[in-house]
Amino acid sequence: MSDTPPDRLCASPGSPFFDEALLERGVGVRFKSEERTNVEEYCISEGWVRLAVGKALDRRGRPMAIKVFGPVEVWFKDDAPAA
């Protein structure tokens, strides 16, 4: 497994950018120089994050989210697992 986080990652299992192994490892996201814990999806190359808004759910039971543009930094919270 690479020590570099992917360019795009999503927490929703229905997304093609979902990766359970990476999410279990722990991914930290800093957006506009502030560490965020409510990120549902991010894209480094396009410079956006999708943030959960409160506890509201959409009609499919997923968290309501807004897409916000700005500088995105991503890192793994723990060291790479031993192979």
Short mmCIF file of N, CA and C in Angstrom, two decimals, residues 29-72:
data_model
loop_
_atom_site.label_atom_id
_atom_site.label_comp_id
_atom_site.label_asym_id
_atom_site.label_seq_id
_atom_site.Cartn_x
_atom_site.Cartn_y
_atom_site.Cartn_z
N VAL A 29 -7.82 15.34 6.87
CA VAL A 29 -8.05 16.33 5.81
C VAL A 29 -7.95 17.73 6.41
N ARG A 30 -7.11 18.55 5.80
CA ARG A 30 -7.00 19.95 6.18
C ARG A 30 -7.54 20.77 5.01
N PHE A 31 -8.54 21.58 5.27
CA PHE A 31 -9.17 22.40 4.24
C PHE A 31 -9.05 23.86 4.65
N LYS A 32 -8.43 24.67 3.81
CA LYS A 32 -8.18 26.09 4.09
C LYS A 32 -7.48 26.26 5.44
N SER A 33 -6.42 25.47 5.65
CA SER A 33 -5.57 25.52 6.86
C SER A 33 -6.30 25.16 8.14
N GLU A 34 -7.42 24.44 8.05
CA GLU A 34 -8.16 24.00 9.23
C GLU A 34 -8.47 22.52 9.10
N GLU A 35 -8.11 21.74 10.11
CA GLU A 35 -8.39 20.30 10.06
C GLU A 35 -9.89 20.07 10.21
N ARG A 36 -10.45 19.29 9.28
CA ARG A 36 -11.90 19.04 9.25
C ARG A 36 -12.18 17.59 9.57
N THR A 37 -13.24 17.34 10.32
CA THR A 37 -13.62 15.97 10.67
C THR A 37 -14.95 15.57 10.03
N ASN A 38 -15.62 16.50 9.33
CA ASN A 38 -16.91 16.21 8.74
C ASN A 38 -16.85 16.11 7.22
N VAL A 39 -15.72 15.67 6.68
CA VAL A 39 -15.54 15.55 5.23
C VAL A 39 -16.11 14.22 4.74
N GLU A 40 -17.02 14.29 3.80
CA GLU A 40 -17.62 13.10 3.19
C GLU A 40 -16.83 12.65 1.96
N GLU A 41 -16.25 13.60 1.24
CA GLU A 41 -15.50 13.30 0.01
C GLU A 41 -14.55 14.46 -0.24
N TYR A 42 -13.41 14.16 -0.88
CA TYR A 42 -12.48 15.22 -1.24
C TYR A 42 -11.85 14.93 -2.59
N CYS A 43 -11.33 15.96 -3.24
CA CYS A 43 -10.56 15.84 -4.47
C CYS A 43 -9.45 16.88 -4.41
N ILE A 44 -8.21 16.41 -4.34
CA ILE A 44 -7.06 17.31 -4.21
C ILE A 44 -6.82 18.08 -5.50
N SER A 45 -6.82 17.40 -6.64
CA SER A 45 -6.48 18.04 -7.92
C SER A 45 -7.50 19.11 -8.32
N GLU A 46 -8.77 18.90 -8.00
CA GLU A 46 -9.80 19.88 -8.35
C GLU A 46 -10.00 20.91 -7.23
N GLY A 47 -9.44 20.66 -6.04
CA GLY A 47 -9.48 21.61 -4.94
C GLY A 47 -10.85 21.79 -4.30
N TRP A 48 -11.50 20.70 -3.91
CA TRP A 48 -12.79 20.80 -3.24
C TRP A 48 -12.97 19.69 -2.22
N VAL A 49 -13.87 19.94 -1.28
CA VAL A 49 -14.31 18.93 -0.31
C VAL A 49 -15.82 18.98 -0.24
N ARG A 50 -16.41 17.86 0.09
CA ARG A 50 -17.86 17.79 0.32
C ARG A 50 -18.02 17.59 1.82
N LEU A 51 -18.64 18.58 2.49
CA LEU A 51 -18.76 18.58 3.94
C LEU A 51 -20.19 18.25 4.37
N ALA A 52 -20.29 17.40 5.39
CA ALA A 52 -21.60 17.09 5.96
C ALA A 52 -22.13 18.32 6.68
N VAL A 53 -23.42 18.58 6.53
CA VAL A 53 -24.05 19.76 7.12
C VAL A 53 -24.99 19.32 8.22
N GLY A 54 -24.58 19.52 9.45
CA GLY A 54 -25.43 19.16 10.58
C GLY A 54 -25.74 17.67 10.62
N LYS A 55 -26.91 17.34 11.17
CA LYS A 55 -27.33 15.94 11.27
C LYS A 55 -28.45 15.60 10.30
N ALA A 56 -28.75 16.53 9.40
CA ALA A 56 -29.84 16.31 8.44
C ALA A 56 -29.47 15.23 7.43
N LEU A 57 -30.47 14.47 7.00
CA LEU A 57 -30.28 13.42 6.02
C LEU A 57 -31.09 13.72 4.77
N ASP A 58 -30.59 13.27 3.61
CA ASP A 58 -31.37 13.43 2.39
C ASP A 58 -32.40 12.30 2.29
N ARG A 59 -33.13 12.25 1.22
CA ARG A 59 -34.21 11.26 1.11
C ARG A 59 -33.72 9.82 0.98
N ARG A 60 -32.43 9.63 0.71
CA ARG A 60 -31.86 8.29 0.64
C ARG A 60 -31.15 7.89 1.93
N GLY A 61 -31.22 8.75 2.95
CA GLY A 61 -30.63 8.45 4.24
C GLY A 61 -29.16 8.81 4.37
N ARG A 62 -28.61 9.51 3.40
CA ARG A 62 -27.22 9.94 3.46
C ARG A 62 -27.17 11.34 4.07
N PRO A 63 -26.04 11.71 4.68
CA PRO A 63 -25.93 13.05 5.27
C PRO A 63 -26.02 14.14 4.19
N MET A 64 -26.72 15.23 4.51
CA MET A 64 -26.76 16.38 3.61
C MET A 64 -25.34 16.96 3.57
N ALA A 65 -24.92 17.38 2.39
CA ALA A 65 -23.55 17.87 2.24
C ALA A 65 -23.51 19.04 1.26
N ILE A 66 -22.48 19.88 1.44
CA ILE A 66 -22.23 20.96 0.49
C ILE A 66 -20.82 20.81 -0.05
N LYS A 67 -20.62 21.26 -1.27
CA LYS A 67 -19.32 21.20 -1.93
C LYS A 67 -18.67 22.57 -1.81
N VAL A 68 -17.47 22.61 -1.23
CA VAL A 68 -16.77 23.86 -0.98
C VAL A 68 -15.41 23.80 -1.66
N PHE A 69 -15.02 24.89 -2.32
CA PHE A 69 -13.76 24.93 -3.05
C PHE A 69 -12.69 25.67 -2.27
N GLY A 70 -11.44 25.17 -2.37
CA GLY A 70 -10.30 25.78 -1.70
C GLY A 70 -9.15 24.79 -1.64
N PRO A 71 -8.02 25.18 -1.04
CA PRO A 71 -6.87 24.29 -0.94
C PRO A 71 -7.14 23.11 -0.01
N VAL A 72 -6.76 21.91 -0.45
CA VAL A 72 -7.00 20.67 0.30
C VAL A 72 -5.67 19.98 0.54
#
